[in-house]
Amino acid sequence: MTVLFLFLLLFLLMFIGVPIAASLGLAGSITIMLFSPDSVRSLAIKLFETSEHYTLLAIPFFLLSGAFMTTGGVAKRLIDFANACVGHIRGGLAIGAVLACMLFAALSGSSPATVAAVGSIAIAGMVRSGYPQAFGAGIVCNAGTLGILIPPSIVMVVYAAATEQSVGKLFMAGVIPGVMLGLALMIAIYIVARIKKLPALPRASFREWLRAAREAFWGLLLMVIILGGIYTGMFTPTEAAAVAAVYAGFVALFVYKDLTIRECPRVLLESGKLTIMLMFIIANAMLFAHVLTTEQIPQQITAWVVDLGLQPWQFLLVVNIVLLIAGAFMEPSAIILILAPILFPIAMQLGIDPIHLGIIMVVNMEIGLITPPVGLNLFVTSAVTGMPLTSVIKAAWPWLMLLLSFLMIITYIPAVSMALPNLLGM
């Protein structure tokens, strides 16, 4: 009865237009007041505990780092470097856009930020060179999802906080899948470009390539600082996020000088707004998860699934279907915080590695970002290009098939995710 009331109330509130964060908080609070022996004061304590979670401290710093990098012109330099590397290949501008998304993903940790930063420059460049606008929009909308798969990733930080797993191990597990998906998109673009006879840039001379690499050097160095610092044990992922924010601000202000001191308050305010919005969702989602745990719902569902006798592959298929449906309607962090406490104990019982489960969930969240009606990347691409949302959905759809095929590989070949962490003895 409690479970039914909790979920019915959640979906009712969302259906009548209450924001997701408020729906989660209200559903959890009302359920505790009506059905739980817990005091209402436990709600305030739970919200406070959420704000104390050390791992989640990485989120505002990664958002701030991404804001400095986006505002400070790093994206343009990364795109120029990517074009110098692969622009001479047929379809090279689109391939360069994917490479730029991969590079920027390793700086920002956010998919919408990756689409906004790369898309605003790359799509216009493709259109000027003779590419159809819909083709460029579809590419960047899909490639932008790499923002949450290639480390550092805000969604991975949220999963680590929800399941008490190692952020560093999750980051490492995302490297090979992220590179694989980027390469798969590049190969698909090359095949389409050959068929459609899309244009190519003149081959960059070594001097031009060197100049582009030198310009992008400070942005590329941030990846080395973040990942190198974590894996050499110099600092934790949360400390790495703080270092990244300070470094990104320094580069934007004093190296590239694309940002002035007077513009800093605006950048801080924008990243602060994003942080508050995301943390408000996380706090309410954790409150909802607290109700689930208090009512022993994950344990009951685990026992039920075990009694059904599902094989691990069958369970993972159900997980993918549930996550793909949820991803079309909700924000990734909220989905992770609601479903991870339910799926995690079942996965452990069935012998599925929790890090592997985390990567499966992240790839599902990627697909959710380009699935209507609530796909964030679709809205960002529409805003960047000025295209109607329906046109963006149509442009992104063919590439979505590639992501679904990739999801099957990640789900049923655990070695893709686990090879690097195992190799490093993590």
Tab-separated table of C-alpha atoms in Angstrom:
chain	number	residue	atom	x	y	z
A	1	MET	CA	0.000	0.000	0.000
A	2	THR	CA	2.778	2.434	0.961
A	3	VAL	CA	4.735	1.702	-2.225
A	4	LEU	CA	1.660	2.129	-4.391
A	5	PHE	CA	0.752	5.434	-2.728
A	6	LEU	CA	4.337	6.745	-3.015
A	7	PHE	CA	4.659	6.107	-6.759
A	8	LEU	CA	1.082	7.058	-7.641
A	9	LEU	CA	1.489	10.379	-5.828
A	10	LEU	CA	4.836	11.000	-7.568
A	11	PHE	CA	3.384	10.403	-11.050
A	12	LEU	CA	0.225	12.375	-10.263
A	13	LEU	CA	2.243	15.420	-9.167
A	14	MET	CA	4.459	15.192	-12.275
A	15	PHE	CA	1.388	14.756	-14.507
A	16	ILE	CA	-0.255	17.958	-13.229
A	17	GLY	CA	2.941	19.903	-13.953
A	18	VAL	CA	4.693	20.081	-10.574
A	19	PRO	CA	8.497	20.272	-11.157
A	20	ILE	CA	10.306	16.932	-10.772
A	21	ALA	CA	12.302	18.040	-7.698
A	22	ALA	CA	9.194	19.259	-5.868
A	23	SER	CA	7.254	16.128	-6.899
A	24	LEU	CA	9.945	13.889	-5.408
A	25	GLY	CA	10.101	15.878	-2.172
A	26	LEU	CA	6.312	16.144	-1.732
A	27	ALA	CA	5.709	12.454	-2.525
A	28	GLY	CA	8.352	11.413	0.027
A	29	SER	CA	7.198	13.873	2.698
A	30	ILE	CA	3.462	13.089	2.431
A	31	THR	CA	4.150	9.332	2.465
A	32	ILE	CA	6.225	9.667	5.662
A	33	MET	CA	3.525	11.807	7.325
A	34	LEU	CA	0.702	9.401	6.444
A	35	PHE	CA	2.260	5.946	6.607
A	36	SER	CA	5.602	6.007	8.387
A	37	PRO	CA	6.326	5.957	12.130
A	38	ASP	CA	9.230	8.336	11.363
A	39	SER	CA	8.957	11.865	12.719
A	40	VAL	CA	8.510	14.701	10.222
A	41	ARG	CA	11.735	16.095	11.704
A	42	SER	CA	13.565	13.232	9.963
A	43	LEU	CA	12.838	15.007	6.665
A	44	ALA	CA	14.854	18.054	7.700
A	45	ILE	CA	17.681	15.841	8.989
A	46	LYS	CA	17.745	13.889	5.709
A	47	LEU	CA	17.888	17.074	3.612
A	48	PHE	CA	20.739	18.367	5.769
A	49	GLU	CA	22.637	15.066	5.454
A	50	THR	CA	22.378	15.357	1.662
A	51	SER	CA	24.090	18.729	1.701
A	52	GLU	CA	26.870	17.233	3.859
A	53	HIS	CA	27.711	14.439	1.361
A	54	TYR	CA	31.414	14.943	0.544
A	55	THR	CA	31.274	13.261	-2.889
A	56	LEU	CA	28.523	15.618	-4.076
A	57	LEU	CA	30.815	18.590	-3.415
A	58	ALA	CA	32.479	17.739	-6.746
A	59	ILE	CA	29.349	18.822	-8.660
A	60	PRO	CA	29.485	22.633	-8.113
A	61	PHE	CA	33.231	22.648	-8.855
A	62	PHE	CA	32.863	20.688	-12.115
A	63	LEU	CA	29.986	22.991	-13.128
A	64	LEU	CA	32.126	26.053	-12.360
A	65	SER	CA	35.052	24.581	-14.311
A	66	GLY	CA	32.747	23.951	-17.284
A	67	ALA	CA	31.344	27.505	-17.054
A	68	PHE	CA	34.842	29.035	-17.197
A	69	MET	CA	35.832	26.761	-20.093
A	70	THR	CA	32.635	27.501	-22.045
A	71	THR	CA	32.830	31.263	-21.512
A	72	GLY	CA	36.591	31.423	-21.902
A	73	GLY	CA	36.767	30.298	-25.538
A	74	VAL	CA	38.309	26.895	-24.826
A	75	ALA	CA	35.617	25.186	-26.932
A	76	LYS	CA	36.597	27.165	-30.047
A	77	ARG	CA	40.266	26.220	-29.649
A	78	LEU	CA	39.379	22.544	-29.125
A	79	ILE	CA	37.252	22.617	-32.306
A	80	ASP	CA	40.108	24.223	-34.277
A	81	PHE	CA	42.481	21.538	-32.983
A	82	ALA	CA	40.008	18.747	-33.859
A	83	ASN	CA	39.560	20.154	-37.387
A	84	ALA	CA	43.343	20.366	-37.831
A	85	CYS	CA	43.538	16.661	-36.907
A	86	VAL	CA	40.669	15.211	-38.967
A	87	GLY	CA	39.193	18.031	-41.072
A	88	HIS	CA	40.819	16.769	-44.297
A	89	ILE	CA	38.833	13.479	-44.153
A	90	ARG	CA	35.523	13.453	-46.053
A	91	GLY	CA	32.941	14.579	-43.513
A	92	GLY	CA	35.899	15.850	-41.480
A	93	LEU	CA	34.097	18.859	-39.967
A	94	ALA	CA	31.442	16.555	-38.493
A	95	ILE	CA	34.108	14.075	-37.330
A	96	GLY	CA	35.999	17.040	-35.849
A	97	ALA	CA	32.816	18.090	-33.999
A	98	VAL	CA	32.606	14.609	-32.411
A	99	LEU	CA	36.298	14.783	-31.437
A	100	ALA	CA	35.730	18.263	-29.978
A	101	CYS	CA	32.747	16.902	-27.985
A	102	MET	CA	34.962	14.102	-26.636
A	103	LEU	CA	37.649	16.595	-25.605
A	104	PHE	CA	35.186	19.053	-24.072
A	105	ALA	CA	33.367	16.185	-22.291
A	106	ALA	CA	36.646	15.469	-20.515
A	107	LEU	CA	36.572	19.038	-19.177
A	108	SER	CA	32.937	19.770	-18.316
A	109	GLY	CA	31.273	16.555	-17.033
A	110	SER	CA	27.941	17.758	-18.446
A	111	SER	CA	26.156	16.825	-21.691
A	112	PRO	CA	24.053	19.999	-22.142
A	113	ALA	CA	27.207	22.114	-21.526
A	114	THR	CA	29.083	20.096	-24.182
A	115	VAL	CA	26.274	20.595	-26.729
A	116	ALA	CA	26.042	24.318	-25.957
A	117	ALA	CA	29.801	24.953	-26.117
A	118	VAL	CA	30.636	22.857	-29.184
A	119	GLY	CA	27.326	23.146	-31.026
A	120	SER	CA	27.219	26.953	-31.056
A	121	ILE	CA	30.480	27.010	-33.042
A	122	ALA	CA	30.717	23.660	-34.859
A	123	ILE	CA	27.206	23.551	-36.394
A	124	ALA	CA	27.552	27.077	-37.843
A	125	GLY	CA	30.964	26.090	-39.261
A	126	MET	CA	29.500	22.969	-40.897
A	127	VAL	CA	26.640	24.954	-42.475
A	128	ARG	CA	29.127	27.513	-43.922
A	129	SER	CA	31.119	24.637	-45.460
A	130	GLY	CA	28.086	23.144	-47.204
A	131	TYR	CA	26.772	20.587	-44.703
A	132	PRO	CA	22.987	20.389	-44.144
A	133	GLN	CA	22.122	22.079	-40.842
A	134	ALA	CA	20.034	19.066	-39.746
A	135	PHE	CA	23.054	16.772	-40.247
A	136	GLY	CA	25.273	18.960	-38.031
A	137	ALA	CA	22.560	19.322	-35.381
A	138	GLY	CA	21.963	15.551	-35.236
A	139	ILE	CA	25.687	14.851	-34.866
A	140	VAL	CA	26.354	17.359	-32.078
A	141	CYS	CA	23.131	16.481	-30.223
A	142	ASN	CA	24.237	12.822	-30.040
A	143	ALA	CA	27.978	13.404	-29.567
A	144	GLY	CA	27.170	15.823	-26.737
A	145	THR	CA	25.881	12.891	-24.683
A	146	LEU	CA	29.544	11.882	-24.241
A	147	GLY	CA	29.652	14.658	-21.626
A	148	ILE	CA	28.317	12.247	-18.991
A	149	LEU	CA	30.188	9.125	-20.156
A	150	ILE	CA	33.750	10.371	-20.631
A	151	PRO	CA	35.181	11.266	-17.198
A	152	PRO	CA	34.798	13.476	-15.266
A	153	SER	CA	31.027	12.971	-15.194
A	154	ILE	CA	28.523	14.626	-12.853
A	155	VAL	CA	26.090	11.702	-13.301
A	156	MET	CA	28.827	9.242	-12.252
A	157	VAL	CA	29.451	11.333	-9.119
A	158	VAL	CA	25.722	11.107	-8.297
A	159	TYR	CA	25.703	7.301	-8.837
A	160	ALA	CA	28.789	6.938	-6.625
A	161	ALA	CA	27.069	8.955	-3.875
A	162	ALA	CA	23.849	6.901	-4.148
A	163	THR	CA	25.595	3.492	-4.038
A	164	GLU	CA	28.769	4.367	-2.074
A	165	GLN	CA	31.065	3.243	-4.898
A	166	SER	CA	34.474	4.659	-5.867
A	167	VAL	CA	34.193	7.752	-8.075
A	168	GLY	CA	37.719	7.127	-9.405
A	169	LYS	CA	36.867	3.568	-10.445
A	170	LEU	CA	33.668	4.744	-12.168
A	171	PHE	CA	35.604	7.450	-14.019
A	172	MET	CA	38.147	4.888	-15.214
A	173	ALA	CA	35.372	2.502	-16.289
A	174	GLY	CA	33.909	5.240	-18.496
A	175	VAL	CA	37.091	5.863	-20.523
A	176	ILE	CA	36.975	2.901	-22.951
A	177	PRO	CA	33.168	3.057	-23.521
A	178	GLY	CA	33.430	6.833	-24.099
A	179	VAL	CA	36.241	6.476	-26.646
A	180	MET	CA	34.444	3.524	-28.311
A	181	LEU	CA	31.212	5.481	-28.739
A	182	GLY	CA	33.091	8.503	-30.091
A	183	LEU	CA	34.929	6.320	-32.643
A	184	ALA	CA	31.665	4.558	-33.610
A	185	LEU	CA	30.062	7.939	-34.341
A	186	MET	CA	33.113	9.015	-36.382
A	187	ILE	CA	33.051	5.821	-38.491
A	188	ALA	CA	29.304	6.192	-39.105
A	189	ILE	CA	29.810	9.835	-40.145
A	190	TYR	CA	32.602	8.858	-42.540
A	191	ILE	CA	30.383	6.215	-44.205
A	192	VAL	CA	27.461	8.670	-44.552
A	193	ALA	CA	29.828	11.401	-45.811
A	194	ARG	CA	31.165	9.087	-48.554
A	195	ILE	CA	27.612	8.225	-49.641
A	196	LYS	CA	26.346	11.834	-49.547
A	197	LYS	CA	29.663	13.247	-50.872
A	198	LEU	CA	29.962	15.749	-48.026
A	199	PRO	CA	32.867	18.230	-48.291
A	200	ALA	CA	36.307	17.981	-46.662
A	201	LEU	CA	38.685	20.740	-45.559
A	202	PRO	CA	42.149	21.090	-47.110
A	203	ARG	CA	44.726	19.056	-45.174
A	204	ALA	CA	46.321	21.159	-42.420
A	205	SER	CA	50.084	21.567	-42.703
A	206	PHE	CA	52.232	20.429	-39.775
A	207	ARG	CA	52.790	24.076	-38.829
A	208	GLU	CA	49.023	24.745	-38.783
A	209	TRP	CA	48.440	21.599	-36.722
A	210	LEU	CA	51.165	22.655	-34.291
A	211	ARG	CA	49.658	26.122	-33.937
A	212	ALA	CA	46.183	24.641	-33.251
A	213	ALA	CA	47.684	22.204	-30.706
A	214	ARG	CA	49.538	25.046	-28.986
A	215	GLU	CA	46.338	27.112	-28.781
A	216	ALA	CA	44.369	24.164	-27.338
A	217	PHE	CA	47.210	23.066	-25.023
A	218	TRP	CA	45.913	24.733	-21.848
A	219	GLY	CA	42.477	23.183	-22.287
A	220	LEU	CA	43.925	19.744	-23.030
A	221	LEU	CA	46.195	20.033	-19.984
A	222	LEU	CA	43.141	20.191	-17.724
A	223	MET	CA	42.270	16.581	-18.678
A	224	VAL	CA	45.759	15.485	-17.622
A	225	ILE	CA	45.467	17.392	-14.335
A	226	ILE	CA	42.026	15.941	-13.460
A	227	LEU	CA	42.576	12.308	-14.441
A	228	GLY	CA	46.316	12.190	-13.745
A	229	GLY	CA	45.810	13.725	-10.305
A	230	ILE	CA	43.084	11.214	-9.384
A	231	TYR	CA	44.878	8.100	-10.608
A	232	THR	CA	48.277	8.996	-9.202
A	233	GLY	CA	46.600	9.506	-5.828
A	234	MET	CA	47.584	13.175	-5.716
A	235	PHE	CA	44.013	14.161	-4.888
A	236	THR	CA	40.486	12.727	-4.605
A	237	PRO	CA	37.880	13.279	-7.368
A	238	THR	CA	36.257	15.990	-5.233
A	239	GLU	CA	39.589	17.765	-4.759
A	240	ALA	CA	40.266	17.296	-8.494
A	241	ALA	CA	37.015	19.159	-9.230
A	242	ALA	CA	38.145	22.085	-7.050
A	243	VAL	CA	41.573	22.137	-8.735
A	244	ALA	CA	39.843	22.044	-12.153
A	245	ALA	CA	37.639	25.033	-11.263
A	246	VAL	CA	40.615	27.138	-10.101
A	247	TYR	CA	42.704	26.093	-13.119
A	248	ALA	CA	39.868	26.793	-15.612
A	249	GLY	CA	39.345	30.246	-14.094
A	250	PHE	CA	43.080	30.999	-14.260
A	251	VAL	CA	43.334	29.921	-17.927
A	252	ALA	CA	40.212	31.882	-18.984
A	253	LEU	CA	41.348	35.052	-17.161
A	254	PHE	CA	45.125	35.147	-17.492
A	255	VAL	CA	46.197	32.792	-20.308
A	256	TYR	CA	43.551	33.073	-23.031
A	257	LYS	CA	42.208	36.378	-21.611
A	258	ASP	CA	38.784	35.731	-23.185
A	259	LEU	CA	37.213	36.560	-19.845
A	260	THR	CA	37.661	39.729	-17.797
A	261	ILE	CA	37.581	40.083	-14.011
A	262	ARG	CA	34.366	42.105	-14.363
A	263	GLU	CA	32.651	39.173	-16.117
A	264	CYS	CA	33.554	36.700	-13.353
A	265	PRO	CA	30.523	37.446	-11.125
A	266	ARG	CA	28.214	36.602	-14.053
A	267	VAL	CA	29.981	33.245	-14.641
A	268	LEU	CA	29.867	32.466	-10.906
A	269	LEU	CA	26.169	33.372	-10.783
A	270	GLU	CA	25.294	31.175	-13.793
A	271	SER	CA	27.161	28.156	-12.416
A	272	GLY	CA	25.626	28.864	-8.977
A	273	LYS	CA	22.113	28.759	-10.479
A	274	LEU	CA	22.873	25.422	-12.178
A	275	THR	CA	24.339	24.037	-8.944
A	276	ILE	CA	21.307	25.069	-6.868
A	277	MET	CA	18.917	23.583	-9.433
A	278	LEU	CA	20.811	20.277	-9.582
A	279	MET	CA	21.396	20.038	-5.817
A	280	PHE	CA	17.709	20.781	-5.141
A	281	ILE	CA	16.786	17.833	-7.399
A	282	ILE	CA	19.397	15.636	-5.696
A	283	ALA	CA	18.252	16.597	-2.165
A	284	ASN	CA	14.610	15.789	-2.939
A	285	ALA	CA	15.525	12.601	-4.815
A	286	MET	CA	17.589	11.470	-1.807
A	287	LEU	CA	14.598	12.183	0.403
A	288	PHE	CA	12.489	9.981	-1.890
A	289	ALA	CA	15.204	7.282	-1.770
A	290	HIS	CA	15.181	7.570	2.059
A	291	VAL	CA	11.459	6.711	2.076
A	292	LEU	CA	12.151	3.711	-0.181
A	293	THR	CA	14.870	2.485	2.173
A	294	THR	CA	12.861	3.158	5.353
A	295	GLU	CA	9.947	1.143	3.994
A	296	GLN	CA	12.334	-1.721	3.018
A	297	ILE	CA	11.163	-1.416	-0.612
A	298	PRO	CA	14.551	-2.279	-2.257
A	299	GLN	CA	14.853	-5.373	-0.057
A	300	GLN	CA	11.302	-6.485	-0.896
A	301	ILE	CA	11.866	-5.990	-4.640
A	302	THR	CA	15.215	-7.837	-4.426
A	303	ALA	CA	13.529	-10.829	-2.750
A	304	TRP	CA	10.740	-10.759	-5.356
A	305	VAL	CA	13.192	-10.673	-8.308
A	306	VAL	CA	15.312	-13.480	-6.795
A	307	ASP	CA	12.149	-15.582	-6.300
A	308	LEU	CA	11.273	-15.041	-9.972
A	309	GLY	CA	14.531	-16.786	-10.852
A	310	LEU	CA	15.646	-14.139	-13.387
A	311	GLN	CA	19.045	-14.713	-14.963
A	312	PRO	CA	21.475	-11.740	-14.870
A	313	TRP	CA	21.016	-11.109	-18.631
A	314	GLN	CA	17.227	-11.034	-18.214
A	315	PHE	CA	17.479	-8.659	-15.273
A	316	LEU	CA	19.762	-6.308	-17.256
A	317	LEU	CA	17.304	-6.321	-20.165
A	318	VAL	CA	14.499	-5.257	-17.783
A	319	VAL	CA	16.827	-2.599	-16.288
A	320	ASN	CA	17.483	-1.145	-19.747
A	321	ILE	CA	13.796	-1.007	-20.638
A	322	VAL	CA	12.901	0.701	-17.326
A	323	LEU	CA	15.756	3.210	-17.621
A	324	LEU	CA	15.002	4.055	-21.269
A	325	ILE	CA	11.367	4.798	-20.364
A	326	ALA	CA	12.371	6.830	-17.271
A	327	GLY	CA	15.043	8.700	-19.266
A	328	ALA	CA	12.407	10.038	-21.648
A	329	PHE	CA	10.576	11.794	-18.797
A	330	MET	CA	13.066	12.663	-16.043
A	331	GLU	CA	16.427	14.309	-15.386
A	332	PRO	CA	19.374	11.833	-15.200
A	333	SER	CA	20.435	12.624	-11.619
A	334	ALA	CA	16.896	12.131	-10.302
A	335	ILE	CA	16.568	8.768	-12.101
A	336	ILE	CA	19.893	7.565	-10.705
A	337	LEU	CA	18.951	8.561	-7.156
A	338	ILE	CA	15.500	6.941	-7.324
A	339	LEU	CA	16.394	3.712	-9.130
A	340	ALA	CA	19.996	3.013	-8.034
A	341	PRO	CA	18.979	2.093	-4.429
A	342	ILE	CA	16.415	-0.360	-5.903
A	343	LEU	CA	18.569	-1.879	-8.672
A	344	PHE	CA	21.881	-1.962	-6.776
A	345	PRO	CA	20.993	-4.678	-4.180
A	346	ILE	CA	19.386	-6.869	-6.885
A	347	ALA	CA	22.510	-6.563	-9.069
A	348	MET	CA	24.731	-7.501	-6.118
A	349	GLN	CA	22.518	-10.517	-5.375
A	350	LEU	CA	22.789	-11.664	-9.023
A	351	GLY	CA	26.575	-11.194	-9.092
A	352	ILE	CA	26.602	-8.119	-11.385
A	353	ASP	CA	29.501	-5.742	-10.714
A	354	PRO	CA	28.170	-2.421	-9.299
A	355	ILE	CA	30.634	-0.438	-11.451
A	356	HIS	CA	29.380	-2.248	-14.577
A	357	LEU	CA	25.792	-1.447	-13.512
A	358	GLY	CA	26.815	2.206	-13.086
A	359	ILE	CA	28.133	2.439	-16.661
A	360	ILE	CA	24.967	0.744	-17.989
A	361	MET	CA	22.868	3.349	-16.146
A	362	VAL	CA	25.007	6.221	-17.486
A	363	VAL	CA	24.672	4.999	-21.109
A	364	ASN	CA	20.892	4.762	-20.602
A	365	MET	CA	20.913	8.323	-19.271
A	366	GLU	CA	22.819	9.380	-22.423
A	367	ILE	CA	20.018	8.009	-24.568
A	368	GLY	CA	17.461	9.719	-22.313
A	369	LEU	CA	19.116	13.071	-23.078
A	370	ILE	CA	18.139	12.750	-26.762
A	371	THR	CA	14.728	11.100	-26.240
A	372	PRO	CA	11.598	13.289	-26.318
A	373	PRO	CA	9.671	14.706	-24.546
A	374	VAL	CA	12.247	15.775	-21.905
A	375	GLY	CA	15.599	15.164	-23.686
A	376	LEU	CA	17.756	18.077	-22.483
A	377	ASN	CA	20.181	17.867	-25.415
A	378	LEU	CA	17.299	18.269	-27.876
A	379	PHE	CA	16.270	21.562	-26.242
A	380	VAL	CA	19.857	22.859	-26.065
A	381	THR	CA	20.483	21.969	-29.742
A	382	SER	CA	17.217	23.672	-30.719
A	383	ALA	CA	18.244	26.824	-28.803
A	384	VAL	CA	21.764	26.843	-30.316
A	385	THR	CA	20.641	26.320	-33.934
A	386	GLY	CA	17.264	28.063	-33.915
A	387	MET	CA	15.724	24.905	-35.431
A	388	PRO	CA	12.232	23.784	-34.302
A	389	LEU	CA	12.338	20.996	-31.696
A	390	THR	CA	10.583	18.576	-34.096
A	391	SER	CA	13.336	19.113	-36.698
A	392	VAL	CA	16.050	18.477	-34.087
A	393	ILE	CA	14.327	15.232	-32.997
A	394	LYS	CA	14.143	14.111	-36.646
A	395	ALA	CA	17.845	14.971	-37.160
A	396	ALA	CA	18.977	13.135	-34.004
A	397	TRP	CA	16.863	10.002	-34.563
A	398	PRO	CA	19.113	8.041	-37.021
A	399	TRP	CA	22.126	8.408	-34.706
A	400	LEU	CA	20.030	7.254	-31.747
A	401	MET	CA	19.954	3.778	-33.324
A	402	LEU	CA	23.750	3.700	-33.007
A	403	LEU	CA	23.527	4.534	-29.288
A	404	LEU	CA	20.986	1.744	-28.708
A	405	SER	CA	23.306	-0.780	-30.397
A	406	PHE	CA	26.158	0.531	-28.233
A	407	LEU	CA	23.989	0.059	-25.113
A	408	MET	CA	23.615	-3.654	-25.931
A	409	ILE	CA	27.414	-4.023	-26.230
A	410	ILE	CA	28.008	-2.254	-22.891
A	411	THR	CA	25.289	-4.308	-21.174
A	412	TYR	CA	26.358	-7.752	-22.278
A	413	ILE	CA	30.130	-7.378	-22.622
A	414	PRO	CA	31.219	-6.260	-19.112
A	415	ALA	CA	34.903	-6.321	-20.133
A	416	VAL	CA	34.381	-3.120	-22.153
A	417	SER	CA	33.699	-1.208	-18.917
A	418	MET	CA	35.787	-3.247	-16.493
A	419	ALA	CA	38.998	-3.808	-18.509
A	420	LEU	CA	40.715	-0.538	-17.513
A	421	PRO	CA	39.810	-0.570	-13.787
A	422	ASN	CA	40.895	-4.226	-13.575
A	423	LEU	CA	44.122	-3.520	-15.455
A	424	LEU	CA	44.950	-0.742	-12.985
A	425	GLY	CA	44.068	-2.997	-10.036
A	426	MET	CA	41.315	-0.662	-8.794
